[in-house]
Amino acid sequence: MSILKTEGLTYTYSAGTPFEKTAVDHVDLCIEENKMIGVIGHTGSGKSTLMQHFNGLLKPTSGKMLLEGEDIWADKAKLREVRFKVGLVFQYPEYQLFEETVAKDIAFGPKNMGLGDAEIKSRVLETADMLGMDRELLDRSPFALSGGQKRRAAIAGVMAMRPKVLILDEPCAGLDPKGRNLMLSQIRDYQKKTQSTVLLVSHSMEDVAEFTEKLLVMSKAKLFCYEETNKVFRRAEELKQLGLRVPQIASVMQSLRQKGYDLPEDLYTVEAAKNAILALLGKGAAEC
Ligand SMILES: Nc1ncnc2c1ncn2[C@@H]1O[C@H](COP(=O)(O)OP(=O)(O)OP(=O)(O)O)[C@@H](O)[C@H]1O
Ligand SMILES: [Mg+2]
């Protein structure tokens, strides 16, 4: 069943002024439950604008936004509920931390939902654990944390609401490669554990190749495609025209294929490439 659906969704900034800009143009989408999805597209292609429609932060200029089959704008009183069901984490969310302690910051969303103290406490602990945050940190001021831990505290605050859909707009911006990988594995574990849908906006083809099942590709305000990650990367030429590229390892594998090595196509992660090369070497050794 689809959790999110858009029908001809269109959004124009500053309509009727000289600054008018259509950032999302007639997008039709059907997003499933329990999926890890990457959202890619050239800068300015409309990714963030589209994401802000999913939890009702922006209202379509025309077209529809449906959550679990219901138009989220049909009854404004229900918008609050929509924001609990679809959690949105902006870029650099750590700037939105404000409570005295990390625990209180993570508890802020669940408290707003009207949950009981015991449930809130268990969610705070469980979420901190999922993100590999030391429990000792929970009683500290969020401002005393390192950059990576601050980011986790902010993301945990939204995860603790256990939204059916979690949207993360560039959650790894500014983190070093090791930090990025750890954060993305923790996000993937969260998705598996909660069986929710996670949308990950990213500029890194390597990250989406490794961590997502499907890709939503935006180009100049339009939906270019929404399909399995592997299938999208098979369209290397088209991606190039959109100002995107396949993961670097895929280009390396292609060069090896051109040199005559019998390597399969569809190798988009370092792990998959390593296994294919090892298999080829094994074959070679057996033939000797
Ligand atoms: N508040 C705004 N007012 C006017 N135009 C805007 C506003 N926000 C975004 N835009 C324009 O809408 C278009 C889409 O912007 P959006 O931020 O959704 O793109 P994006 O794909 O998220 O880009 P990035 O990869 O840089 O984050 C861009 O042309 C942008 O300049
Ligand atoms: Mg953006």
Short mmCIF file of N, CA, C and O in Angstrom, two decimals, residues 36-40 151 168-188 198-216 229-230 233 245-250 268-271:
data_model
loop_
_atom_site.label_atom_id
_atom_site.label_comp_id
_atom_site.label_asym_id
_atom_site.label_seq_id
_atom_site.Cartn_x
_atom_site.Cartn_y
_atom_site.Cartn_z
N MET A 36 13.45 2.25 2.05
CA MET A 36 14.56 3.20 2.24
C MET A 36 14.79 3.85 0.87
O MET A 36 15.18 3.17 -0.09
N ILE A 37 14.50 5.13 0.79
CA ILE A 37 14.48 5.81 -0.51
C ILE A 37 15.47 6.97 -0.55
O ILE A 37 15.53 7.78 0.38
N GLY A 38 16.21 7.06 -1.63
CA GLY A 38 17.11 8.21 -1.81
C GLY A 38 16.42 9.26 -2.68
O GLY A 38 15.64 8.91 -3.57
N VAL A 39 16.69 10.51 -2.39
CA VAL A 39 16.13 11.60 -3.21
C VAL A 39 17.31 12.37 -3.77
O VAL A 39 18.11 12.94 -3.02
N ILE A 40 17.45 12.32 -5.10
CA ILE A 40 18.60 12.98 -5.72
C ILE A 40 18.13 13.95 -6.80
O ILE A 40 16.98 13.91 -7.26
N ARG A 151 24.08 16.49 15.99
CA ARG A 151 23.26 16.12 14.83
C ARG A 151 22.37 14.92 15.21
O ARG A 151 21.19 14.88 14.91
N LEU A 168 14.85 12.98 5.77
CA LEU A 168 16.11 13.57 6.23
C LEU A 168 16.73 14.34 5.07
O LEU A 168 17.10 13.73 4.06
N ASP A 169 16.79 15.64 5.19
CA ASP A 169 17.36 16.45 4.11
C ASP A 169 18.85 16.61 4.36
O ASP A 169 19.26 17.32 5.29
N GLU A 170 19.65 15.91 3.61
CA GLU A 170 21.12 15.93 3.73
C GLU A 170 21.59 15.72 5.18
O GLU A 170 22.26 16.58 5.73
N PRO A 171 21.26 14.56 5.76
CA PRO A 171 21.63 14.35 7.17
C PRO A 171 23.12 14.28 7.42
O PRO A 171 23.56 14.43 8.56
N CYS A 172 23.91 14.05 6.36
CA CYS A 172 25.34 13.88 6.57
C CYS A 172 26.15 15.10 6.16
O CYS A 172 27.38 15.05 6.17
N ALA A 173 25.48 16.17 5.79
CA ALA A 173 26.21 17.38 5.35
C ALA A 173 27.22 17.79 6.42
O ALA A 173 26.89 17.87 7.60
N GLY A 174 28.45 17.98 5.99
CA GLY A 174 29.48 18.48 6.90
C GLY A 174 30.14 17.40 7.74
O GLY A 174 31.06 17.70 8.51
N LEU A 175 29.71 16.14 7.65
CA LEU A 175 30.36 15.08 8.44
C LEU A 175 31.51 14.46 7.63
O LEU A 175 31.45 14.44 6.40
N ASP A 176 32.52 13.93 8.34
CA ASP A 176 33.62 13.30 7.61
C ASP A 176 33.17 11.92 7.09
O ASP A 176 32.13 11.41 7.53
N PRO A 177 33.91 11.31 6.15
CA PRO A 177 33.45 10.06 5.53
C PRO A 177 33.11 8.96 6.53
O PRO A 177 32.12 8.26 6.37
N LYS A 178 33.92 8.82 7.58
CA LYS A 178 33.67 7.77 8.57
C LYS A 178 32.36 8.08 9.32
O LYS A 178 31.52 7.20 9.52
N GLY A 179 32.22 9.35 9.68
CA GLY A 179 31.00 9.77 10.38
C GLY A 179 29.77 9.59 9.52
O GLY A 179 28.71 9.18 10.00
N ARG A 180 29.91 9.85 8.22
CA ARG A 180 28.78 9.70 7.29
C ARG A 180 28.31 8.26 7.25
O ARG A 180 27.13 7.97 7.35
N ASN A 181 29.29 7.35 7.11
CA ASN A 181 28.94 5.94 6.99
C ASN A 181 28.24 5.41 8.23
O ASN A 181 27.26 4.67 8.14
N LEU A 182 28.77 5.82 9.38
CA LEU A 182 28.17 5.37 10.64
C LEU A 182 26.74 5.90 10.75
O LEU A 182 25.80 5.16 11.05
N MET A 183 26.58 7.18 10.47
CA MET A 183 25.25 7.79 10.57
C MET A 183 24.27 7.09 9.63
O MET A 183 23.15 6.77 10.01
N LEU A 184 24.71 6.83 8.40
CA LEU A 184 23.80 6.20 7.43
C LEU A 184 23.47 4.76 7.82
O LEU A 184 22.34 4.32 7.63
N SER A 185 24.43 4.04 8.39
CA SER A 185 24.11 2.67 8.83
C SER A 185 23.10 2.73 9.96
O SER A 185 22.19 1.89 10.04
N GLN A 186 23.26 3.72 10.85
CA GLN A 186 22.30 3.81 11.96
C GLN A 186 20.91 4.17 11.46
O GLN A 186 19.90 3.65 11.94
N ILE A 187 20.86 5.04 10.45
CA ILE A 187 19.56 5.41 9.88
C ILE A 187 18.93 4.18 9.22
O ILE A 187 17.74 3.91 9.34
N ARG A 188 19.76 3.39 8.52
CA ARG A 188 19.23 2.19 7.87
C ARG A 188 18.72 1.20 8.93
O ARG A 188 17.65 0.61 8.77
N VAL A 198 11.79 5.75 4.94
CA VAL A 198 12.76 6.83 5.16
C VAL A 198 13.16 7.42 3.81
O VAL A 198 13.50 6.68 2.88
N LEU A 199 13.06 8.74 3.72
CA LEU A 199 13.51 9.43 2.50
C LEU A 199 14.77 10.21 2.84
O LEU A 199 14.78 11.01 3.78
N LEU A 200 15.80 9.93 2.07
CA LEU A 200 17.11 10.49 2.36
C LEU A 200 17.53 11.39 1.20
O LEU A 200 17.83 10.90 0.12
N VAL A 201 17.50 12.70 1.42
CA VAL A 201 17.94 13.60 0.36
C VAL A 201 19.46 13.65 0.40
O VAL A 201 20.04 13.86 1.47
N SER A 202 20.09 13.43 -0.74
CA SER A 202 21.56 13.37 -0.73
C SER A 202 22.16 13.82 -2.05
O SER A 202 21.56 13.65 -3.11
N HIS A 203 23.36 14.38 -1.95
CA HIS A 203 24.10 14.72 -3.16
C HIS A 203 25.15 13.64 -3.46
O HIS A 203 25.86 13.74 -4.45
N SER A 204 25.23 12.64 -2.57
CA SER A 204 26.26 11.61 -2.76
C SER A 204 25.68 10.36 -3.42
O SER A 204 24.86 9.64 -2.84
N MET A 205 26.12 10.09 -4.64
CA MET A 205 25.66 8.90 -5.36
C MET A 205 26.16 7.64 -4.65
O MET A 205 25.50 6.61 -4.66
N GLU A 206 27.35 7.74 -4.04
CA GLU A 206 27.90 6.58 -3.32
C GLU A 206 26.98 6.22 -2.16
O GLU A 206 26.67 5.06 -1.94
N ASP A 207 26.56 7.24 -1.42
CA ASP A 207 25.70 6.99 -0.24
C ASP A 207 24.36 6.38 -0.64
O ASP A 207 23.91 5.41 -0.05
N VAL A 208 23.73 6.93 -1.68
CA VAL A 208 22.41 6.38 -2.03
C VAL A 208 22.55 4.99 -2.64
O VAL A 208 21.68 4.14 -2.47
N ALA A 209 23.67 4.74 -3.36
CA ALA A 209 23.88 3.40 -3.94
C ALA A 209 23.97 2.37 -2.82
O ALA A 209 23.43 1.28 -2.92
N GLU A 210 24.64 2.74 -1.76
CA GLU A 210 24.86 1.76 -0.70
C GLU A 210 23.66 1.62 0.24
O GLU A 210 23.40 0.53 0.74
N PHE A 211 22.95 2.70 0.46
CA PHE A 211 21.97 2.65 1.54
C PHE A 211 20.50 2.70 1.13
O PHE A 211 19.63 2.70 1.98
N THR A 212 20.19 2.80 -0.16
CA THR A 212 18.77 2.92 -0.49
C THR A 212 18.31 1.82 -1.45
O THR A 212 19.10 1.26 -2.21
N GLU A 213 16.99 1.57 -1.42
CA GLU A 213 16.40 0.57 -2.32
C GLU A 213 15.85 1.22 -3.57
O GLU A 213 15.83 0.64 -4.65
N LYS A 214 15.31 2.43 -3.40
CA LYS A 214 14.72 3.12 -4.55
C LYS A 214 15.23 4.54 -4.59
O LYS A 214 15.67 5.09 -3.57
N LEU A 215 15.16 5.14 -5.78
CA LEU A 215 15.59 6.53 -5.92
C LEU A 215 14.49 7.36 -6.55
O LEU A 215 13.86 6.96 -7.53
N LEU A 216 14.31 8.54 -5.96
CA LEU A 216 13.39 9.53 -6.52
C LEU A 216 14.30 10.61 -7.12
O LEU A 216 15.11 11.20 -6.41
N THR A 229 17.02 1.58 -7.16
CA THR A 229 18.32 2.25 -7.24
C THR A 229 19.18 1.68 -8.37
O THR A 229 19.74 2.44 -9.17
N ASN A 230 19.26 0.35 -8.46
CA ASN A 230 20.07 -0.27 -9.52
C ASN A 230 19.60 0.14 -10.91
O ASN A 230 20.41 0.42 -11.79
N PHE A 233 20.69 3.67 -11.82
CA PHE A 233 22.11 3.80 -12.18
C PHE A 233 22.45 3.15 -13.52
O PHE A 233 23.50 3.42 -14.09
N ARG A 245 25.62 11.74 -11.77
CA ARG A 245 26.55 10.72 -12.27
C ARG A 245 26.29 9.42 -11.53
O ARG A 245 25.56 9.41 -10.53
N VAL A 246 26.88 8.35 -12.04
CA VAL A 246 26.78 7.08 -11.32
C VAL A 246 27.88 7.08 -10.26
O VAL A 246 28.81 7.88 -10.34
N PRO A 247 27.81 6.19 -9.26
CA PRO A 247 28.88 6.14 -8.26
C PRO A 247 30.24 5.89 -8.93
O PRO A 247 30.30 5.19 -9.95
N GLN A 248 31.29 6.47 -8.35
CA GLN A 248 32.63 6.36 -8.94
C GLN A 248 33.03 4.92 -9.21
O GLN A 248 33.62 4.61 -10.24
N ILE A 249 32.67 4.02 -8.28
CA ILE A 249 33.09 2.63 -8.45
C ILE A 249 32.49 2.03 -9.73
O ILE A 249 33.11 1.19 -10.37
N ALA A 250 31.30 2.51 -10.12
CA ALA A 250 30.68 1.99 -11.34
C ALA A 250 31.50 2.39 -12.56
O ALA A 250 31.66 1.61 -13.51
N TYR A 268 27.47 -1.15 -8.21
CA TYR A 268 27.39 0.26 -7.81
C TYR A 268 27.93 0.53 -6.41
O TYR A 268 27.91 1.67 -5.96
N THR A 269 28.34 -0.53 -5.71
CA THR A 269 28.93 -0.29 -4.39
C THR A 269 30.30 -0.95 -4.34
O THR A 269 30.58 -1.91 -5.08
N VAL A 270 31.15 -0.42 -3.46
CA VAL A 270 32.52 -0.94 -3.34
C VAL A 270 32.47 -2.41 -2.94
O VAL A 270 33.22 -3.24 -3.47
N GLU A 271 31.54 -2.75 -2.05
CA GLU A 271 31.41 -4.13 -1.57
C GLU A 271 31.07 -5.08 -2.75
O GLU A 271 31.70 -6.12 -2.91
#
